[in-house]
């Protein structure tokens, strides 16, 4: 009886468990994430989703699809190559999660994991990549909603559009599309609903934080004159600060206007006719580019496409009016006076001193209030002496201590009177003298279009330092110089022999300035003699011909391509060679005052395709390269080199670096040694690129020493593209390694 009862109870329990498990079984079943595959050339801006997962194929690195930015990428970047650059995947491919975010004011290029990303000014939309492992319970869309191609939205007369603009209706492919306006769309947990990116909001800038200070300068007497040299040795940076001298918290850095997002309620602008010349733009230049990312023409990368003539439509950012302070509230009475102030002759400035000038003023505690006031008087005198104005110099100020903070952007004020008034209101921040951190700040953030950088004016940074910096400046200065910033140092009461052991970095001035010839450094023996340095400094910063650091490896060249058009090349391979020439040209800043490009095609004879300065717009230049017609004939490379020297380099500008790139697929019928030595003796840096049957000994004769850095060989024409980054890297390394004296 007991056995029967026990059996009955067990059976009842089993039935109950089965009943309970049945309805829950379907709920606990984990839905499978389907990962859509994409090609290497897919850009984030072409996918109309705020967050999604994709699978990249292998060998994307070899496609050379372009990437813009580091960490945060412009949405015209290749997703897969951006993931390789960030180390999320390798060249074997893999899964990547992409999250869209607001556009940035500037994107910095870099080399990482074998992918070279380019720099880019302002762009409307950005994205970041992460490892393709969704969080628990998160399911991303299994299909991708691509932004339709441009022709769908180009209106023609008398024809109605097939569908409205994508900005108002394009939604992820789901069963229940419901637009949302959440400021930060989150990936959904089911496959039936996906938030639509109908609105984009810019996240607030991160709050300015001040690092805990473990050491400060010895505090000087705020109202007393500094003791004469030798009378007292200043306390090393490890000395603690007294309780009565707690640092006032610095005000947050000046806020820059946030880029306005495109209004989805308005139709997109029409694209320019493809026969129009393409606008001159380059990722590394500091030029405003305010195109809508969803309608950007596809970047052809390293292949020709029909969009080369109108690769991207660039519209200038609305010109800021010099009489209006963009940082005022909009209800300020000052904004009611723009017209009379704009007409003041002084607001035009001195056209003979057109520079974008930033002063790094020392706000550390070591100065004291009296010397800080002397520093402000000095800056006011400089503003008056250089005659600030929109057609001349524009002046900004950064105060540094523990951290740098913008006091005046380059476009804050448009005449000397306003600058002097603003300088008078600057309050000392205190802290250490972290000059290196301030130089990094101006390089990465300050000289940007958002802060009023004009592009065509040299960038000049003048560092005012009391004594010596409390951090290292060498690396930060090098990066700033390579970005085209001319660094001057004004050292007041520099270290004497007894104080030099306290220096964080010896010879810090020579390691920081643009050149070590004395032009960029201005030592001042006493704070009370600082005003005597106004005129000497103004004379130097306005001497634009001697601002050598404005020239970079990408904007200071005359480049001549000498192209083999012999019968052995063939029509198809000749187009591949032109593609290579175009890819190299894309990397440079093209204009009459920047890099200029010329081309010669040769067989037994020579033909000048175009000379230096004939095309001063990058779009026009690339189109001219594309239009070069294949000639066919023999191979006389030596005569072609002589022809290039006579027709191109004889017309080169004195301040340009002369570079010749010879591309050939066979042995020359004439001697190449004598012409090569002759052109190199004129200061020309020669590169030789041989394909297939090219003679190795001739390539070495043509190339500048060392041969391994200037001579290259490939078996097939299709592999030419591999040498584009190597040539650019060599040109920049040679430029940046020039002596600084």
Short mmCIF file of C-alpha atoms in Angstrom, two decimals, residues 49-486:
data_model
loop_
_atom_site.label_atom_id
_atom_site.label_comp_id
_atom_site.label_asym_id
_atom_site.label_seq_id
_atom_site.Cartn_x
_atom_site.Cartn_y
_atom_site.Cartn_z
CA UNK A 49 20.41 52.12 -38.73
CA UNK A 50 21.69 53.67 -35.48
CA UNK A 51 23.32 50.45 -34.29
CA UNK A 52 23.84 47.14 -36.06
CA UNK A 53 26.09 44.11 -36.41
CA UNK A 54 27.82 43.00 -39.60
CA UNK A 55 30.29 40.39 -40.77
CA UNK A 56 33.34 41.57 -42.70
CA UNK A 57 35.04 39.38 -45.31
CA UNK A 58 38.73 38.54 -45.39
CA UNK A 59 41.45 40.61 -47.08
CA UNK A 60 39.76 44.01 -46.71
CA UNK A 61 43.10 45.61 -45.92
CA UNK A 62 44.27 44.96 -49.49
CA UNK A 63 41.31 46.85 -50.95
CA UNK A 64 42.66 50.12 -49.51
CA UNK A 65 39.15 51.39 -48.83
CA UNK A 66 39.62 54.71 -47.10
CA UNK A 67 39.17 55.38 -43.39
CA UNK A 68 38.90 58.82 -41.78
CA UNK A 69 39.67 59.32 -38.10
CA UNK A 70 41.04 57.36 -35.15
CA UNK A 71 38.76 55.64 -32.63
CA UNK A 72 35.82 57.72 -33.79
CA UNK A 73 35.46 57.55 -37.57
CA UNK A 74 33.64 59.72 -40.11
CA UNK A 75 30.68 57.84 -41.57
CA UNK A 76 32.21 57.92 -45.07
CA UNK A 77 34.78 55.40 -43.80
CA UNK A 78 34.86 51.73 -44.70
CA UNK A 79 33.37 49.78 -41.78
CA UNK A 80 35.68 46.80 -42.19
CA UNK A 81 38.91 48.78 -42.54
CA UNK A 82 37.90 50.96 -39.58
CA UNK A 83 37.46 47.77 -37.54
CA UNK A 84 40.91 46.54 -38.62
CA UNK A 85 42.41 49.95 -37.78
CA UNK A 86 40.85 49.78 -34.30
CA UNK A 87 42.03 46.20 -33.72
CA UNK A 88 38.47 44.85 -33.46
CA UNK A 89 39.10 42.32 -36.23
CA UNK A 90 42.11 41.18 -38.24
CA UNK A 91 42.53 40.96 -41.99
CA UNK A 92 40.85 37.56 -41.89
CA UNK A 93 37.51 39.27 -41.27
CA UNK A 94 34.98 38.83 -38.50
CA UNK A 95 31.93 40.27 -36.78
CA UNK A 96 31.73 43.96 -35.89
CA UNK A 97 29.15 46.00 -33.98
CA UNK A 98 28.72 49.52 -35.37
CA UNK A 99 27.18 52.36 -33.37
CA UNK A 100 26.40 55.72 -34.97
CA UNK A 101 27.06 58.97 -33.14
CA UNK A 102 27.15 62.68 -33.78
CA UNK A 103 29.62 64.28 -36.15
CA UNK A 104 32.98 65.61 -34.99
CA UNK A 105 34.71 68.91 -35.68
CA UNK A 106 37.89 67.15 -36.75
CA UNK A 107 39.09 63.60 -37.38
CA UNK A 108 42.77 62.82 -36.93
CA UNK A 109 44.46 60.28 -39.19
CA UNK A 110 46.93 57.66 -37.98
CA UNK A 111 48.60 54.36 -38.87
CA UNK A 112 47.36 51.31 -36.97
CA UNK A 113 47.34 47.56 -37.66
CA UNK A 114 48.48 48.08 -41.23
CA UNK A 115 45.67 50.52 -42.10
CA UNK A 116 46.42 54.20 -42.66
CA UNK A 117 43.49 56.44 -41.74
CA UNK A 118 43.29 59.97 -43.08
CA UNK A 119 42.46 63.26 -41.41
CA UNK A 120 39.22 65.06 -42.15
CA UNK A 121 37.63 68.33 -41.04
CA UNK A 122 34.07 68.57 -39.76
CA UNK A 123 31.69 65.77 -40.81
CA UNK A 124 28.01 65.38 -40.05
CA UNK A 125 27.96 61.82 -38.69
CA UNK A 126 30.42 59.49 -36.95
CA UNK A 127 30.56 55.90 -35.81
CA UNK A 128 32.53 53.66 -33.48
CA UNK A 129 33.17 49.92 -33.77
CA UNK A 130 33.30 47.22 -31.12
CA UNK A 131 33.75 43.46 -30.92
CA UNK A 132 30.89 41.62 -32.61
CA UNK A 133 29.55 39.90 -29.50
CA UNK A 134 26.10 41.26 -28.59
CA UNK A 135 25.23 41.69 -24.95
CA UNK A 136 22.95 39.14 -23.38
CA UNK A 137 19.40 39.57 -24.54
CA UNK A 138 20.28 42.03 -27.33
CA UNK A 139 19.32 41.08 -30.87
CA UNK A 140 20.44 43.28 -33.76
CA UNK A 141 18.61 43.51 -37.10
CA UNK A 142 19.18 40.52 -39.35
CA UNK A 143 18.95 42.68 -42.48
CA UNK A 144 20.51 46.03 -43.27
CA UNK A 145 18.55 49.04 -44.50
CA UNK A 146 20.75 50.77 -47.07
CA UNK A 147 20.31 54.41 -47.98
CA UNK A 148 19.09 54.49 -51.60
CA UNK A 149 21.50 55.72 -54.24
CA UNK A 150 21.55 59.37 -55.20
CA UNK A 151 19.78 59.19 -58.58
CA UNK A 152 16.59 58.12 -56.80
CA UNK A 153 16.29 61.58 -55.28
CA UNK A 154 17.42 63.87 -58.07
CA UNK A 155 14.35 65.71 -59.29
CA UNK A 156 13.85 66.28 -62.99
CA UNK A 157 11.51 68.74 -64.63
CA UNK A 158 8.00 67.46 -64.96
CA UNK A 159 8.71 64.22 -63.23
CA UNK A 160 7.47 63.26 -59.80
CA UNK A 161 9.81 61.45 -57.48
CA UNK A 162 9.12 57.78 -57.04
CA UNK A 163 9.43 58.07 -53.29
CA UNK A 164 10.10 60.80 -50.74
CA UNK A 165 13.53 61.54 -49.27
CA UNK A 166 15.06 58.81 -47.17
CA UNK A 167 15.51 61.17 -44.26
CA UNK A 168 11.79 61.14 -43.59
CA UNK A 169 10.77 57.59 -44.47
CA UNK A 170 13.79 55.31 -44.56
CA UNK A 171 13.34 52.88 -41.68
CA UNK A 172 15.01 49.61 -40.75
CA UNK A 173 13.42 46.58 -42.40
CA UNK A 174 11.15 45.35 -39.64
CA UNK A 175 7.64 44.03 -39.30
CA UNK A 176 6.45 47.01 -37.22
CA UNK A 177 8.47 50.14 -38.07
CA UNK A 178 7.81 52.73 -35.40
CA UNK A 179 9.93 55.89 -35.54
CA UNK A 180 11.33 56.99 -32.22
CA UNK A 181 12.98 60.17 -31.02
CA UNK A 182 15.11 58.76 -28.23
CA UNK A 183 18.35 60.68 -27.84
CA UNK A 184 20.39 57.48 -27.62
CA UNK A 185 18.76 54.61 -29.54
CA UNK A 186 19.40 51.25 -27.92
CA UNK A 187 19.42 47.99 -29.86
CA UNK A 188 16.16 46.10 -29.37
CA UNK A 189 15.77 42.75 -27.72
CA UNK A 190 13.59 41.24 -30.45
CA UNK A 191 13.74 41.11 -34.21
CA UNK A 192 10.35 42.74 -34.75
CA UNK A 193 11.06 46.30 -33.66
CA UNK A 194 14.08 48.44 -34.37
CA UNK A 195 14.40 52.13 -33.52
CA UNK A 196 14.70 54.31 -36.59
CA UNK A 197 17.42 56.91 -36.75
CA UNK A 198 15.02 59.69 -37.62
CA UNK A 199 16.74 62.15 -35.33
CA UNK A 200 20.32 62.61 -34.32
CA UNK A 201 21.40 64.45 -31.23
CA UNK A 202 24.84 65.58 -30.32
CA UNK A 203 25.97 64.25 -26.92
CA UNK A 204 27.05 66.92 -24.48
CA UNK A 205 30.81 67.51 -24.29
CA UNK A 206 32.52 65.68 -21.45
CA UNK A 207 32.88 67.81 -18.35
CA UNK A 208 36.21 69.43 -17.83
CA UNK A 209 37.98 67.68 -15.03
CA UNK A 210 41.03 68.76 -13.15
CA UNK A 211 43.53 66.13 -12.11
CA UNK A 212 44.47 65.95 -8.50
CA UNK A 213 47.61 67.94 -8.07
CA UNK A 214 50.41 66.21 -6.25
CA UNK A 215 52.90 69.01 -6.70
CA UNK A 216 52.98 72.71 -7.52
CA UNK A 217 55.52 75.42 -8.05
CA UNK A 218 56.78 77.42 -5.17
CA UNK A 219 54.28 80.22 -4.82
CA UNK A 220 55.69 83.61 -5.46
CA UNK A 221 54.61 86.60 -3.53
CA UNK A 222 51.56 87.90 -5.37
CA UNK A 223 52.37 91.54 -4.86
CA UNK A 224 56.17 91.54 -4.55
CA UNK A 225 58.84 91.61 -7.19
CA UNK A 226 60.65 88.34 -7.81
CA UNK A 227 64.06 88.22 -6.08
CA UNK A 228 67.04 88.73 -8.33
CA UNK A 229 68.65 85.67 -9.85
CA UNK A 230 70.79 83.85 -7.33
CA UNK A 231 69.15 85.36 -4.28
CA UNK A 232 66.80 82.45 -3.82
CA UNK A 233 66.31 79.06 -5.41
CA UNK A 234 62.71 78.26 -6.25
CA UNK A 235 61.22 75.22 -4.56
CA UNK A 236 61.16 72.13 -6.82
CA UNK A 237 57.77 71.00 -8.14
CA UNK A 238 57.35 68.46 -5.35
CA UNK A 239 56.87 71.12 -2.69
CA UNK A 240 53.39 71.12 -1.18
CA UNK A 241 51.18 74.15 -1.38
CA UNK A 242 49.95 75.86 1.75
CA UNK A 243 46.35 75.46 2.94
CA UNK A 244 45.65 79.13 2.39
CA UNK A 245 46.46 78.85 -1.31
CA UNK A 246 43.88 76.31 -2.42
CA UNK A 247 43.48 76.53 -6.18
CA UNK A 248 40.30 78.08 -7.49
CA UNK A 249 38.52 75.56 -9.69
CA UNK A 250 39.05 76.55 -13.34
CA UNK A 251 36.08 77.60 -15.39
CA UNK A 252 35.09 75.09 -18.03
CA UNK A 253 36.68 75.61 -21.47
CA UNK A 254 34.90 77.86 -23.90
CA UNK A 255 32.06 76.02 -25.54
CA UNK A 256 32.09 75.72 -29.30
CA UNK A 257 28.90 75.82 -31.33
CA UNK A 258 27.46 72.39 -31.98
CA UNK A 259 26.98 71.38 -35.57
CA UNK A 260 23.39 71.59 -36.60
CA UNK A 261 21.88 68.37 -37.81
CA UNK A 262 20.10 68.13 -41.10
CA UNK A 263 16.37 68.71 -40.83
CA UNK A 264 14.60 65.57 -42.06
CA UNK A 265 11.56 67.62 -42.96
CA UNK A 266 13.34 69.33 -45.84
CA UNK A 267 14.35 67.73 -49.14
CA UNK A 268 17.99 67.09 -49.88
CA UNK A 269 19.90 69.37 -52.18
CA UNK A 270 20.43 68.36 -55.80
CA UNK A 271 23.88 67.13 -56.84
CA UNK A 272 26.08 69.09 -59.19
CA UNK A 273 26.30 67.95 -62.79
CA UNK A 274 29.10 65.38 -63.15
CA UNK A 275 30.79 67.51 -65.80
CA UNK A 276 31.42 70.25 -63.26
CA UNK A 277 34.89 70.26 -61.70
CA UNK A 278 35.06 68.44 -58.41
CA UNK A 279 35.54 70.67 -55.35
CA UNK A 280 39.05 70.80 -53.94
CA UNK A 281 39.05 68.97 -50.66
CA UNK A 282 41.58 66.90 -48.81
CA UNK A 283 41.15 64.95 -45.56
CA UNK A 284 44.17 66.49 -43.90
CA UNK A 285 43.34 70.14 -44.70
CA UNK A 286 41.56 72.29 -42.21
CA UNK A 287 38.70 73.25 -44.48
CA UNK A 288 35.00 73.14 -43.56
CA UNK A 289 33.01 70.37 -45.19
CA UNK A 290 29.35 70.29 -44.36
CA UNK A 291 27.96 67.72 -46.76
CA UNK A 292 25.19 65.41 -45.71
CA UNK A 293 26.70 62.06 -44.97
CA UNK A 294 23.74 60.06 -46.28
CA UNK A 295 24.11 61.62 -49.70
CA UNK A 296 27.89 61.68 -49.98
CA UNK A 297 29.04 60.34 -53.31
CA UNK A 298 30.83 57.01 -52.87
CA UNK A 299 34.57 57.23 -52.44
CA UNK A 300 36.12 55.15 -55.17
CA UNK A 301 39.19 54.38 -53.09
CA UNK A 302 41.78 52.87 -55.38
CA UNK A 303 39.52 52.19 -58.38
CA UNK A 304 38.09 54.48 -61.01
CA UNK A 305 34.39 55.14 -60.86
CA UNK A 306 31.93 57.41 -62.57
CA UNK A 307 31.74 59.54 -59.45
CA UNK A 308 35.34 60.78 -59.74
CA UNK A 309 34.23 64.02 -61.34
CA UNK A 310 31.92 64.80 -58.46
CA UNK A 311 33.20 62.65 -55.65
CA UNK A 312 31.64 64.73 -52.95
CA UNK A 313 29.67 67.92 -52.77
CA UNK A 314 31.26 70.36 -50.36
CA UNK A 315 29.34 73.35 -49.22
CA UNK A 316 31.09 76.00 -47.14
CA UNK A 317 29.94 76.41 -43.60
CA UNK A 318 27.91 79.57 -43.19
CA UNK A 319 30.46 82.33 -42.95
CA UNK A 320 30.67 83.61 -39.43
CA UNK A 321 30.22 87.34 -39.18
CA UNK A 322 33.19 88.96 -37.48
CA UNK A 323 31.01 91.52 -35.79
CA UNK A 324 28.86 88.92 -34.05
CA UNK A 325 30.16 87.01 -31.07
CA UNK A 326 28.94 83.45 -31.65
CA UNK A 327 29.16 82.70 -27.97
CA UNK A 328 26.70 85.36 -26.90
CA UNK A 329 23.25 84.30 -25.82
CA UNK A 330 21.31 85.74 -28.72
CA UNK A 331 19.58 88.34 -26.55
CA UNK A 332 22.68 90.31 -25.76
CA UNK A 333 22.55 93.99 -26.61
CA UNK A 334 25.97 93.73 -28.31
CA UNK A 335 24.44 91.75 -31.17
CA UNK A 336 22.38 94.81 -32.10
CA UNK A 337 25.52 96.70 -33.24
CA UNK A 338 26.95 94.49 -36.00
CA UNK A 339 26.64 96.88 -38.93
CA UNK A 340 28.53 99.90 -37.58
CA UNK A 341 31.22 97.71 -35.99
CA UNK A 342 31.79 95.71 -39.18
CA UNK A 343 32.38 98.90 -41.13
CA UNK A 344 35.19 100.08 -38.87
CA UNK A 345 38.41 100.11 -40.94
CA UNK A 346 40.37 98.65 -38.03
CA UNK A 347 38.34 95.43 -38.10
CA UNK A 348 39.88 94.50 -41.46
CA UNK A 349 43.28 94.13 -39.83
CA UNK A 350 46.74 94.22 -41.36
CA UNK A 351 46.71 92.20 -44.62
CA UNK A 352 50.51 91.93 -44.47
CA UNK A 353 50.20 89.89 -41.26
CA UNK A 354 47.53 87.33 -42.12
CA UNK A 355 48.15 84.64 -39.49
CA UNK A 356 46.02 82.62 -37.08
CA UNK A 357 47.81 83.42 -33.84
CA UNK A 358 47.28 81.57 -30.55
CA UNK A 359 48.96 82.60 -27.30
CA UNK A 360 49.51 80.01 -24.57
CA UNK A 361 49.58 82.15 -21.42
CA UNK A 362 51.04 80.80 -18.19
CA UNK A 363 48.36 80.66 -15.48
CA UNK A 364 50.37 78.65 -12.94
CA UNK A 365 50.64 79.64 -9.30
CA UNK A 366 54.37 80.36 -9.72
CA UNK A 367 53.62 83.70 -11.36
CA UNK A 368 51.58 85.46 -8.75
CA UNK A 369 48.89 88.05 -9.39
CA UNK A 370 51.17 90.94 -10.23
CA UNK A 371 53.13 89.06 -12.91
CA UNK A 372 49.92 87.59 -14.30
CA UNK A 373 48.68 91.17 -14.76
CA UNK A 374 51.94 92.03 -16.57
CA UNK A 375 51.33 89.07 -18.86
CA UNK A 376 47.82 90.32 -19.66
CA UNK A 377 49.17 93.80 -20.42
CA UNK A 378 51.68 92.23 -22.78
CA UNK A 379 48.93 90.37 -24.66
CA UNK A 380 46.88 93.57 -24.93
CA UNK A 381 49.88 95.40 -26.37
CA UNK A 382 50.43 92.61 -28.91
CA UNK A 383 46.76 92.73 -29.96
CA UNK A 384 47.09 96.46 -30.55
CA UNK A 385 50.39 96.14 -32.42
CA UNK A 386 49.32 93.42 -34.88
CA UNK A 387 45.99 95.14 -35.71
CA UNK A 388 43.55 92.23 -35.39
CA UNK A 389 41.02 91.89 -38.21
CA UNK A 390 39.34 89.44 -40.55
CA UNK A 391 41.64 90.36 -43.46
CA UNK A 392 44.75 90.22 -41.28
CA UNK A 393 45.74 88.44 -38.07
CA UNK A 394 43.19 86.74 -35.85
CA UNK A 395 44.18 86.20 -32.23
CA UNK A 396 43.18 83.61 -29.64
CA UNK A 397 44.34 82.77 -26.12
CA UNK A 398 44.66 79.52 -24.17
CA UNK A 399 45.52 79.64 -20.48
CA UNK A 400 47.37 76.62 -19.16
CA UNK A 401 48.11 75.39 -15.68
CA UNK A 402 47.29 71.82 -14.70
CA UNK A 403 45.10 71.69 -17.81
CA UNK A 404 44.63 74.06 -20.77
CA UNK A 405 41.43 76.05 -21.22
CA UNK A 406 40.35 78.26 -24.13
CA UNK A 407 39.94 81.89 -23.11
CA UNK A 408 39.47 83.30 -26.64
CA UNK A 409 38.92 81.30 -29.81
CA UNK A 410 40.31 82.64 -33.07
CA UNK A 411 36.90 83.90 -34.12
CA UNK A 412 35.73 85.28 -30.78
CA UNK A 413 36.71 88.86 -31.58
CA UNK A 414 37.46 90.63 -34.84
CA UNK A 415 39.35 93.76 -33.82
CA UNK A 416 42.05 94.74 -31.37
CA UNK A 417 39.74 96.75 -29.13
CA UNK A 418 37.52 93.74 -28.43
CA UNK A 419 40.52 91.47 -27.84
CA UNK A 420 42.04 93.90 -25.33
CA UNK A 421 38.74 94.14 -23.46
CA UNK A 422 38.45 90.33 -23.31
CA UNK A 423 42.05 89.93 -22.14
CA UNK A 424 41.40 92.28 -19.24
CA UNK A 425 38.67 89.92 -17.96
CA UNK A 426 40.84 86.77 -17.87
CA UNK A 427 41.21 85.32 -14.37
CA UNK A 428 44.25 83.32 -13.29
CA UNK A 429 43.54 79.56 -13.03
CA UNK A 430 46.57 78.40 -11.07
CA UNK A 431 48.20 74.97 -11.04
CA UNK A 432 51.41 73.67 -12.59
CA UNK A 433 53.06 74.80 -15.83
CA UNK A 434 52.05 71.88 -18.06
CA UNK A 435 53.19 73.27 -21.42
CA UNK A 436 53.36 69.86 -23.11
CA UNK A 437 49.71 69.22 -22.35
CA UNK A 438 48.80 72.66 -23.68
CA UNK A 439 50.67 72.02 -26.96
CA UNK A 440 48.80 68.75 -27.39
CA UNK A 441 45.55 70.63 -26.84
CA UNK A 442 46.20 73.24 -29.51
CA UNK A 443 47.26 70.56 -31.99
CA UNK A 444 44.25 68.30 -31.47
CA UNK A 445 41.49 70.78 -30.72
CA UNK A 446 42.29 74.46 -30.97
CA UNK A 447 43.37 75.01 -34.58
CA UNK A 448 40.12 73.74 -36.11
CA UNK A 449 37.43 75.24 -38.30
CA UNK A 450 35.08 75.31 -35.30
CA UNK A 451 37.48 77.65 -33.50
CA UNK A 452 37.91 79.92 -36.52
CA UNK A 453 40.95 78.42 -38.23
CA UNK A 454 40.92 79.91 -41.73
CA UNK A 455 43.01 77.30 -43.55
CA UNK A 456 44.80 79.79 -45.82
CA UNK A 457 46.56 81.58 -42.95
CA UNK A 458 49.64 80.11 -41.19
CA UNK A 459 49.01 78.68 -37.72
CA UNK A 460 51.24 80.26 -35.06
CA UNK A 461 51.44 79.33 -31.38
CA UNK A 462 53.37 81.57 -28.98
CA UNK A 463 54.12 79.96 -25.61
CA UNK A 464 54.68 82.29 -22.66
CA UNK A 465 56.37 80.41 -19.84
CA UNK A 466 57.54 81.56 -16.44
CA UNK A 467 60.87 79.86 -15.82
CA UNK A 468 60.36 76.34 -17.19
CA UNK A 469 57.61 73.78 -17.87
CA UNK A 470 56.66 71.12 -15.34
CA UNK A 471 56.11 68.44 -18.02
CA UNK A 472 57.90 67.31 -21.17
CA UNK A 473 57.31 69.23 -24.39
CA UNK A 474 59.41 67.44 -27.02
CA UNK A 475 56.89 64.89 -28.35
CA UNK A 476 53.88 67.22 -28.19
CA UNK A 477 55.87 69.90 -30.02
CA UNK A 478 56.99 67.50 -32.74
CA UNK A 479 53.42 66.45 -33.48
CA UNK A 480 52.29 70.08 -33.53
CA UNK A 481 55.09 71.07 -35.92
CA UNK A 482 54.27 68.18 -38.24
CA UNK A 483 50.68 69.44 -38.29
CA UNK A 484 51.91 72.78 -39.63
CA UNK A 485 51.93 74.82 -36.40
CA UNK A 486 54.77 77.35 -36.03
#
